[in-house]
XYZ file of C-alpha atoms in Angstrom:
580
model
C 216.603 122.242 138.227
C 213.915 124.497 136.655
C 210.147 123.124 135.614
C 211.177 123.598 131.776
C 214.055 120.720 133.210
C 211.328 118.829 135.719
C 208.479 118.564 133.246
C 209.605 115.375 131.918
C 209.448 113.957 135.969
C 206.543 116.390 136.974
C 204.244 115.161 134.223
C 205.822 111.498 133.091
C 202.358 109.457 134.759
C 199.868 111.236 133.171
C 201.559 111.419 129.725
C 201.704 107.344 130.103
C 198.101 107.069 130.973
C 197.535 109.426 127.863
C 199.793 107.434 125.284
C 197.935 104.287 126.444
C 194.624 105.653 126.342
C 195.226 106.987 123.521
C 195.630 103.317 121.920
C 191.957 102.678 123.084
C 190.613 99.164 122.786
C 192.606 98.379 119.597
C 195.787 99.270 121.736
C 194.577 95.770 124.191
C 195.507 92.178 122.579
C 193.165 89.822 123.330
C 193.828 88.036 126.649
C 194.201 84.491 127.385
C 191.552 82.187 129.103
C 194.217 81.512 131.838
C 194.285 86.041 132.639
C 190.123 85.724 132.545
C 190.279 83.761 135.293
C 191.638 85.231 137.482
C 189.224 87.767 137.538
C 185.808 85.971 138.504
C 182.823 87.754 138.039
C 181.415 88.486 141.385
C 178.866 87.159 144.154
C 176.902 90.537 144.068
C 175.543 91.530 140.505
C 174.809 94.960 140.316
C 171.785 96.005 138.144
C 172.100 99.426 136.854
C 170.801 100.025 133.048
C 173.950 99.513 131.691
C 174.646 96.397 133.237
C 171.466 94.582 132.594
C 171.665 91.252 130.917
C 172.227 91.189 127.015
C 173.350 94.661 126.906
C 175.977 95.975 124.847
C 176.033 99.888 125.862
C 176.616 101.557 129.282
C 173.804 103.645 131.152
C 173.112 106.693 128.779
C 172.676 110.295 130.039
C 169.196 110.142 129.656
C 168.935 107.409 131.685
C 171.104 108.331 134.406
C 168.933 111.634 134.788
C 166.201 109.337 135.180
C 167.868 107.221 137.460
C 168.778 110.232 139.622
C 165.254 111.892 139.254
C 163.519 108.635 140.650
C 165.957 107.729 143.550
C 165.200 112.107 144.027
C 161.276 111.571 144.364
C 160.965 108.989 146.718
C 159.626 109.792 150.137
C 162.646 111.133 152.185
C 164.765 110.671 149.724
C 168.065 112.607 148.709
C 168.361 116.201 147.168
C 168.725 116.188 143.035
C 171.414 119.097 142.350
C 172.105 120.858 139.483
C 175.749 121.553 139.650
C 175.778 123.153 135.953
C 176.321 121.928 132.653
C 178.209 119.946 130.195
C 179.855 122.097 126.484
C 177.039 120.220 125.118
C 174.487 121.886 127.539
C 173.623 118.698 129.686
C 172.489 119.220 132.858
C 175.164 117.597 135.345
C 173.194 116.293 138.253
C 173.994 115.238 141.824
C 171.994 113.957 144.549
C 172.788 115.223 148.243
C 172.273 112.148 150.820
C 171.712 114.364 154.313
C 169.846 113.732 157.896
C 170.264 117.493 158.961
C 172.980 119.820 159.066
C 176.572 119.748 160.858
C 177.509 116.365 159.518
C 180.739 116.242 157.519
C 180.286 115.731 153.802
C 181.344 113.131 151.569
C 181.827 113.734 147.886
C 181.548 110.831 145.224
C 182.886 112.030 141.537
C 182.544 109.595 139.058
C 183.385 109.349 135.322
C 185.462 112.816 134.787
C 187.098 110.239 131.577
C 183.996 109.454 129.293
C 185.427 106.198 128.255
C 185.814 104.741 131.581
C 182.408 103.961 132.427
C 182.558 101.312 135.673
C 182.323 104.746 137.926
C 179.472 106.073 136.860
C 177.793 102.739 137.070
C 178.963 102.185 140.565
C 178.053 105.390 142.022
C 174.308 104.935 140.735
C 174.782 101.609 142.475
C 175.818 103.180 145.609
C 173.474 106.344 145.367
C 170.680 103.365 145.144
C 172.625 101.462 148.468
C 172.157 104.471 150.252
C 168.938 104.229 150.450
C 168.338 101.202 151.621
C 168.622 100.556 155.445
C 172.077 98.690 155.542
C 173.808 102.124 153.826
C 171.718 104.316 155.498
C 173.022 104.092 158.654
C 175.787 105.861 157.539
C 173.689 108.935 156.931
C 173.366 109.233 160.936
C 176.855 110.592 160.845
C 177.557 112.081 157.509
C 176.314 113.721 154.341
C 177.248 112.012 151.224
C 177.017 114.089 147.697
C 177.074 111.531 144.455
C 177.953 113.006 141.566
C 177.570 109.588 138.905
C 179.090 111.509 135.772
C 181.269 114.270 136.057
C 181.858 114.411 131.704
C 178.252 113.747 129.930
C 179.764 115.031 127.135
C 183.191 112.036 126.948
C 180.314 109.349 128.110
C 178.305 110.052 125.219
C 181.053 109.984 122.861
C 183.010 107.242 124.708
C 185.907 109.822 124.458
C 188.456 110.445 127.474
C 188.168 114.634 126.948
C 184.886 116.590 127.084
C 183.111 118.187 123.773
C 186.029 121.132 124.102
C 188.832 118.865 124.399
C 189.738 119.736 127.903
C 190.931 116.455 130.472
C 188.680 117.943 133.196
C 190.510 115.513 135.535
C 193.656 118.049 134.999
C 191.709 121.290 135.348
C 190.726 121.786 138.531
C 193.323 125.185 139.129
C 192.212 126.381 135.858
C 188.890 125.506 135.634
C 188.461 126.754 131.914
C 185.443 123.614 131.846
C 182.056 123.939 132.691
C 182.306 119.920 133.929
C 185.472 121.356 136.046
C 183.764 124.188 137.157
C 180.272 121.969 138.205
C 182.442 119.778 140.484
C 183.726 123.456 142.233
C 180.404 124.250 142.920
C 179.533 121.198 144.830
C 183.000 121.662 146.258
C 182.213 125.379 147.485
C 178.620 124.600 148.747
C 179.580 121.221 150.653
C 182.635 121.639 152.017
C 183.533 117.722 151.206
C 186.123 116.314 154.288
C 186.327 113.059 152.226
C 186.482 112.925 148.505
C 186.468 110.051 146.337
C 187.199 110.219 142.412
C 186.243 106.973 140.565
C 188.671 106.530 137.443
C 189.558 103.070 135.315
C 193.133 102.201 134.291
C 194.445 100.669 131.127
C 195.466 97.210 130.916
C 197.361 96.547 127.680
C 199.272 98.646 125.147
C 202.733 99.399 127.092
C 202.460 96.804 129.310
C 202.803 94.000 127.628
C 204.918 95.612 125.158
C 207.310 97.302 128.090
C 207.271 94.225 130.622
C 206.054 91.207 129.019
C 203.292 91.246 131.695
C 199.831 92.437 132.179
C 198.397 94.403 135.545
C 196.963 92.185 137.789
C 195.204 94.666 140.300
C 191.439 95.168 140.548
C 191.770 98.503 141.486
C 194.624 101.351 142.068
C 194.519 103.710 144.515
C 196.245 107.012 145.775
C 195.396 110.086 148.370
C 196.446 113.384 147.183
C 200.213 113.603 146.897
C 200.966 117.094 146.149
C 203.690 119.818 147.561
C 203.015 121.290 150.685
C 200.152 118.893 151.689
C 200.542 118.763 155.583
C 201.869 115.370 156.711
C 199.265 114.681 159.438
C 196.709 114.880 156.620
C 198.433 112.212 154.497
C 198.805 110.308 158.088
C 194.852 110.728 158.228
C 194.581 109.125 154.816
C 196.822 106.420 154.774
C 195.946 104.880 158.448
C 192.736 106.189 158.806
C 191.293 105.359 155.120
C 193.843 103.338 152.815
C 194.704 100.380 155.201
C 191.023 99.708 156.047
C 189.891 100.299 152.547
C 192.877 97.799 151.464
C 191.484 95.208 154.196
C 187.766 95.552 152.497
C 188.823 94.658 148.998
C 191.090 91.536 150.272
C 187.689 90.116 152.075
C 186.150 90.297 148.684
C 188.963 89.008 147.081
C 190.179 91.981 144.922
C 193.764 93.285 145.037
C 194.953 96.423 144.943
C 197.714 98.509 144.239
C 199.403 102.481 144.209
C 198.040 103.997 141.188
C 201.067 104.034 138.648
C 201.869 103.980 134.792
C 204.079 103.169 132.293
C 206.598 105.959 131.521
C 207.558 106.025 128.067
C 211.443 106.043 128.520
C 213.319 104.193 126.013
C 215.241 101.231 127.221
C 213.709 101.485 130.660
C 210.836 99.288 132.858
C 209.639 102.305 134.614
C 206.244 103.041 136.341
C 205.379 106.443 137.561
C 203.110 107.013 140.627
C 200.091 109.822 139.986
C 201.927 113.216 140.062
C 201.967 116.082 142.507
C 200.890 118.543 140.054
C 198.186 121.057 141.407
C 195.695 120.188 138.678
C 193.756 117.217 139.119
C 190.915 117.043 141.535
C 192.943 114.738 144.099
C 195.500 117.056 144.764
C 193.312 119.901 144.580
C 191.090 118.657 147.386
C 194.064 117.554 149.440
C 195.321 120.954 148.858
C 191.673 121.884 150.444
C 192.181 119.094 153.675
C 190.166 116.650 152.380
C 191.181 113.374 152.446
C 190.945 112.503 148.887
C 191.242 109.788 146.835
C 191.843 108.594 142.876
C 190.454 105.016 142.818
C 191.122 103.184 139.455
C 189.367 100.220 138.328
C 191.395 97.702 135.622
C 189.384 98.294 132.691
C 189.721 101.037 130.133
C 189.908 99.450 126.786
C 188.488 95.821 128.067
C 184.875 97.461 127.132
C 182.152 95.598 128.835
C 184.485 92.774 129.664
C 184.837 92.056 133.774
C 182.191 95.098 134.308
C 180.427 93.706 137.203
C 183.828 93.071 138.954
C 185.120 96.320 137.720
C 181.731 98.213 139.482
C 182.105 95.773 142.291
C 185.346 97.048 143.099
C 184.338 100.478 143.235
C 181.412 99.919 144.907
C 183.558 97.862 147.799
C 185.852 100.871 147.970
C 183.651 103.154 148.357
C 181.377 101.732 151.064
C 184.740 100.904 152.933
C 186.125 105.135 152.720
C 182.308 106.023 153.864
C 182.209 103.639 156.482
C 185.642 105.231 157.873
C 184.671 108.865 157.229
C 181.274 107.987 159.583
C 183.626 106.533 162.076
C 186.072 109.534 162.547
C 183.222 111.913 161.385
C 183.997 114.069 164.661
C 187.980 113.795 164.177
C 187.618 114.697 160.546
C 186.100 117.611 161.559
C 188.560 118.717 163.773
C 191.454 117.956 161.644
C 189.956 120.138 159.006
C 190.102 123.023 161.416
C 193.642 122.456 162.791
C 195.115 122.397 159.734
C 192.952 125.236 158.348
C 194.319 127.452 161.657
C 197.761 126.500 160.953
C 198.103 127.007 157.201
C 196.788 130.325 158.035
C 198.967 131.265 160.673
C 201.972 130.510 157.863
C 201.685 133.598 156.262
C 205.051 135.624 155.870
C 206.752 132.990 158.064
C 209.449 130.459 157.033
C 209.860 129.044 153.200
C 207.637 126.975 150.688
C 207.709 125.069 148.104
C 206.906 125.900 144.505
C 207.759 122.850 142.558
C 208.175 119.307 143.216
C 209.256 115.844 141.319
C 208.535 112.507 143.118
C 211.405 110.732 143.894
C 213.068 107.888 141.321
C 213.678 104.525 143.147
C 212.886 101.124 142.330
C 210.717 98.060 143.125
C 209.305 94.802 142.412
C 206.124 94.989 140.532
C 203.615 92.222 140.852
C 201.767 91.807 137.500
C 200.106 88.454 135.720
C 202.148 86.485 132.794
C 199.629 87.326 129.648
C 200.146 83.560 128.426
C 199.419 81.767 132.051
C 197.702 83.900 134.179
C 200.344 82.975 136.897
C 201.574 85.985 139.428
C 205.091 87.265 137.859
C 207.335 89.464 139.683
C 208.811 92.730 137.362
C 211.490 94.693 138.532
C 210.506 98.230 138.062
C 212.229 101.697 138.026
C 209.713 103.051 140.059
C 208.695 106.967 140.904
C 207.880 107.590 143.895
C 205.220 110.315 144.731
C 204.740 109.930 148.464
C 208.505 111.341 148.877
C 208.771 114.768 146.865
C 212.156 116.447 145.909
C 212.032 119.896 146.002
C 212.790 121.723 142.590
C 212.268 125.417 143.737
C 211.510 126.616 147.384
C 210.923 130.503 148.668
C 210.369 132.408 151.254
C 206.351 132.527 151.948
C 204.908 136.010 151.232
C 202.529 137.663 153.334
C 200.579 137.450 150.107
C 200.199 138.408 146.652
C 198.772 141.753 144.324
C 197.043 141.289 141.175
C 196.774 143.919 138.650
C 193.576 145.226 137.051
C 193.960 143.500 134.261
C 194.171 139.887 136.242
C 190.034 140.135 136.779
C 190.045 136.386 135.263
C 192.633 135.264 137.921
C 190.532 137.033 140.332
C 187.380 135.295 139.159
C 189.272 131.879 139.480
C 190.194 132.465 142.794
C 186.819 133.152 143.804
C 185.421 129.834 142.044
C 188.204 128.627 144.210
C 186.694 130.537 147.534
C 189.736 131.825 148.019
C 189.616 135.590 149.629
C 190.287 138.529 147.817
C 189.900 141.943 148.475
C 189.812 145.266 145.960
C 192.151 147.926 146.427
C 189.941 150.687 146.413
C 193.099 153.642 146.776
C 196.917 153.867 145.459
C 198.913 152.269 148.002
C 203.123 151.485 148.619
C 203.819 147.740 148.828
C 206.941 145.896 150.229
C 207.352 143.112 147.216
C 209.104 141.183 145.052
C 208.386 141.316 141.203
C 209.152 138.487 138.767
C 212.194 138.901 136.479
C 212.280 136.169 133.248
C 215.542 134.871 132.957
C 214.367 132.400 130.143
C 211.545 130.428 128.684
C 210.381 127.591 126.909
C 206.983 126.860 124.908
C 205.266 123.401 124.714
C 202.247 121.389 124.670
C 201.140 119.969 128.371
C 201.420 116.377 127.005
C 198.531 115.104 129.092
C 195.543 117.744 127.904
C 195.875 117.487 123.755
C 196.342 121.315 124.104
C 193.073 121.586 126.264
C 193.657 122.834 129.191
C 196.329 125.393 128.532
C 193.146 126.423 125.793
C 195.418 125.204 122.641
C 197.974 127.772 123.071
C 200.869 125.947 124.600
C 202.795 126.421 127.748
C 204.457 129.593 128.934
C 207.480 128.249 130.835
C 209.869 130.811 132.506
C 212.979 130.776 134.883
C 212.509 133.806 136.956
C 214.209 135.768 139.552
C 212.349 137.744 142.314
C 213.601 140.919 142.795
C 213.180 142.968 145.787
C 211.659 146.391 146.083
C 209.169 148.832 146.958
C 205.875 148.556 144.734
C 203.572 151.705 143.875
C 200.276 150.546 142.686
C 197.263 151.855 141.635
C 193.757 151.637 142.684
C 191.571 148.995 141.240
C 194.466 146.348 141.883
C 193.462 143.400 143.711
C 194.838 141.775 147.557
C 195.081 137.932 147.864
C 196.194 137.413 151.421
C 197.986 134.024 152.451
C 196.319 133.983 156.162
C 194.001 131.715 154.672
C 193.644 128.246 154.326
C 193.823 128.031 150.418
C 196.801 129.385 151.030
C 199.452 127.203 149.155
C 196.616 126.627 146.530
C 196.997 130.219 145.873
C 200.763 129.409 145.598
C 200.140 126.748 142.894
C 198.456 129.298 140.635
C 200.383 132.271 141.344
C 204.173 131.731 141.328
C 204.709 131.418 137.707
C 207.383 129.342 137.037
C 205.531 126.008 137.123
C 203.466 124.149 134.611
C 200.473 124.540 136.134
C 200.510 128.070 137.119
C 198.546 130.833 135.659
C 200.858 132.144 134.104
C 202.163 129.474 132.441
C 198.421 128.390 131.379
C 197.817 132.028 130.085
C 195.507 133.200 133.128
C 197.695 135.845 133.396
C 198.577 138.111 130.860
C 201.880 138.943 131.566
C 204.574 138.737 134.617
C 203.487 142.039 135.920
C 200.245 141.037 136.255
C 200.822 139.923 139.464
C 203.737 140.488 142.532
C 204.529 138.863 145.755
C 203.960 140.912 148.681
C 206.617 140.519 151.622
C 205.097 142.740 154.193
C 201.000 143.056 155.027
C 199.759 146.276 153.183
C 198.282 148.504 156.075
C 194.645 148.308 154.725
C 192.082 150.029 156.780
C 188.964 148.148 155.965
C 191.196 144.532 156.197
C 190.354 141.709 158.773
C 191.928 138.868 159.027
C 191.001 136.397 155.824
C 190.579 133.555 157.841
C 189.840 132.923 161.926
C 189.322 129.972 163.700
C 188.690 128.516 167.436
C 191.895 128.001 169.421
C 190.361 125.202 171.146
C 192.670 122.037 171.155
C 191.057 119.114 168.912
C 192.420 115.347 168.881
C 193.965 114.174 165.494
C 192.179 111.452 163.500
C 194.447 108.565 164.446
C 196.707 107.768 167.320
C 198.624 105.552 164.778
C 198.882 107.965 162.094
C 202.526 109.081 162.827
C 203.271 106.141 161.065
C 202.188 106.399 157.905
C 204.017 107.437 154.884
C 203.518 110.815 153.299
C 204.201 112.922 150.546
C 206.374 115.320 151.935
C 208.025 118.109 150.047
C 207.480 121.178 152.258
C 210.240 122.579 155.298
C 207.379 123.855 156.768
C 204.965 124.635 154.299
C 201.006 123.034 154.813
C 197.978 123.231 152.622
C 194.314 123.413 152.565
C 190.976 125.067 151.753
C 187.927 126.721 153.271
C 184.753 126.804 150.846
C 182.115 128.369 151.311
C 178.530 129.054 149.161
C 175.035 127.796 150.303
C 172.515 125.902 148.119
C 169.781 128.161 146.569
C 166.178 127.648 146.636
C 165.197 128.253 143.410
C 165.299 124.852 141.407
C 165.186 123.995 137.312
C 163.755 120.851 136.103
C 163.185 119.247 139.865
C 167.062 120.171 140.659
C 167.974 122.151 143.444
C 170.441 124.713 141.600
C 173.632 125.660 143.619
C 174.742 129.338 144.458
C 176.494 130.915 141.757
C 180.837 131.958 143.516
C 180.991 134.939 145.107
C 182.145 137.987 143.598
């Protein structure tokens, strides 16, 4: 199978949430009394501007900053960031919660969607919770970065996309958004262990249409489920953060689920976990060993209707994955740094994989009857993305050269903080160069043409083909002894949808080559070294827990690195620019 032949598996979840977004709140019928009920407001009301009583809007930019600029100016209170800014040129602002450095860092990202607001209300919630002395205590053990709004821009215009069109929530490889780029930034400076992106989920359109049923979860929830994640990180996230995060919401009475959506097959019930494409900002993070999670409230389309339980929900999560990242703050730590030494140690060894589909299977699906409100059992087709098939697999280079003419790929990979380094002389290099066998053009059905920048999809079948590489000087090295390592992968082998060639990054297939054997470089070091010292894993238990596995032997992560600036703008603290 090729990705022109997997792109209908790789990318079926995303198109759903699309199609139904898409439908907005005309797309939602009206539902009964008997569905209301069964989603009671709750015992805490939160009081944010947008959910104040009588109001029929959500907080507005203006008076988030204000929000954020307040909570900023009180006497030991958190750092206000400026992480960049929106198309529209507003300022995206985060506040850094910190005791003193060494702590392991928590990032918050709400509202990358503009229309689905209950994040971005319940991470000003929480950014207010921290500072009172029940949240606080937290703070003793980690640092916890709140970014409220990720996509000023979409809030404003209660639109899903930015002002350019771009789903920033599927450009976080190609960062061709500021908003994308922002959140990179804060990745890069903080070096998050635990991330968190707050999303809301659509409740009518397909469903009731597909399954006679409506969703009857408060909130959906996945870790990052991509190819070559290592297992012991998914381990980390399922027993370490998903089981006691499920055992908060029951206590408060909200359900949860695996994030999934309707597939638009004909003639089929079929509900697609969140993918394992390289793109969104859960993978991308798990792809950087954080244990990262999408967390979906039940709300897009239902406008202002359940809000506070919608927020609540959030809010409930989130206190419940910082509560468990200050409890295995040390463990965290260490995991990071196995996994960082090991991906490293990869390079040139074994095989890895390039492309994966999650796994078709089936389940029962419980939903709500939309004329009752009773509990109704759907059978369901049901793809599965903690158990990847592998579509293509190769041998692991020692790394990779880029051309000259790939300076935006080199850029990227330094928003990225991966490693490069310029090749300053002509040098000989033991490679493999792509060969296009065939190749297939098409929109990216879940970006409206935004994040491939409107010009489609450059799908290939290639060959590699073996054999000794003259270059030039002024070519560039990207070494795999690092821990981005298989997020290097993701962007540079170029017959998957999200690589860079296929989004137009690069300009052509010989912009770029796999390199088998190290080049003998005299001013190279080693891209990435760590401690030998043995560390303990997260969780005794965590052999146990399911995982998205796709990889013979193939692990992933990341290793940012930038430092905060002095220099502020407008009472911000503004963030180092990547390094060049």
């Amino acid at each position: 199978m090729s990705a022109i032949e997997a792109l209908p598996r790789l990318l079926a979840g995303s198109a759903a949430v699309l199609c139904i977004a898409l439908a907005g709140a005309e797309g939602v019928p009206q539902a009964a009394d008997a569905v209301a009920a069964r989603f009671p407001e709750p015992a805490t009301v939160y009081d944010t501007p947008g959910l104040q009583p009588g109001r029929d809007r959500f907080t507005g930019n203006e008076e988030l900053r204000q929000a954020l600029h307040e909570l900023a100016a009180r006497p030991q209170g958190p750092r206000l960031l400026a992480a960049g800014r929106s198309a529209d040129g507003t300022a995206i602002e985060a506040l850094h919660f910190s005791r003193g450095p060494g702590r392991p860092t928590v990032l918050l990202v709400g509202q990358q969607h503009g229309d689905e607001p209950a994040g971005a209300e319940a991470l000003l919630a929480v950014a207010r919770l921290l500072a009172t002395p029940a949240w606080a205590v937290l703070l003793d053990r980690i640092d916890v970065v709140v970014l409220p709004r990720a996509n000023p821009d979409g809030a404003a215009l209660g639109l899903r996309w930015g002002r350019h069109g771009v789903d920033i929530n599927r450009d976080h490889l190609r960062l061709s958004s500021p908003e994308a780029r922002a959140i990179a930034l804060l990745v890069r400076t903080y070096r998050p262990l635990v991330v968190a992106d707050l999303h809301e989920y659509p409740v009518g359109g397909s469903y009731r249409e597909r399954f006679n049923a409506l969703p009857r979860h408060d909130l959906l929830l996945q870790y990052a489920t991509a190819a070559n994640l290592p297992a012991e990180l998914s381990a980390a996230a399922e027993v370490g953060f998903r089981q006691p995060l499920l055992r908060a919401l029951a206590r408060e009475g909200l359900s949860a689920d695996w994030f999934h959506a309707p597939v638009d097959t004909p003639g089929e019930r079929r509900l697609a976990m969140g993918g394992p494409q390289p793109d969104t900002l859960r993978n991308v993070q798990g792809l950087g060993h954080a244990v990262s999670f999408l967390l979906e409230s039940r709300g897009l389309g239902l406008g202002r209707t359940h809000l506070q339980r919608r927020v609540h929900g959030h809010v409930v999560a989130v206190q419940s994955l910082l509560h468990s990242a200050a409890e295995q703050a040390a463990a965290l730590q260490a995991l990071r740094l196995r996994l960082d030494t090991q991906v490293a140690g990869q390079a040139c060894r074994g095989d890895m994989v390039v492309l994966a589909v999650p796994t078709p299977t089936r389940r029962d699906m419980l939903m709500l009857d939309p004329v009752t409100g009773a509990d109704k059992w759907v059978p369901v087709l049901w793809d599965n993305a903690l158990e990847l098939e592998p579509v293509i697999q190769r041998a692991r280079p020692c790394g990779y050269w880029l051309a000259a003419e790939a300076g935006a790929a080199v850029h990227l990979l330094q928003e990225l903080d991966v490693s490069v380094q310029r090749l300053d002389q002509a040098i000989l290099l033991q490679a493999e160069t792509w060969r296009e066998t065939s190749r297939a053009s098409m929109a990216r059905p879940d970006a409206r043409g935004g994040v491939d920048d409107g010009l489609g999809l450059r799908l290939v079948r290639v060959v590699a083909d073996a054999a000794p590489l003259p270059v030039p000087a002024g070519g560039w090295w990207v070494p795999l002894d690092q821990p981005l390592a298989h997020l290097v992968v993701a962007a540079l082998e170029p017959d998957t949808p999200g690589s860079w060639f296929a989004q137009r990054v690069l300009p052509t297939l010989a912009s770029a080559a796999r390199v088998m054997v190290v080049p003998d470089l005299a001013s190279r070091a080693p891209a990435f070294e760590a401690s030998a010292e043995a560390v303990a894993p997260v969780s005794p238990a965590a052999s146990s827990a399911p995982a998205a596995s796709a990889a013979p032997a193939a692990k992933a992560t990341a290793t940012p690195s930038a430092s905060a600036a002095s220099a502020g703008q407008a009472g911000a603290e503004a963030l180092s620019p990547p390094r060049r």
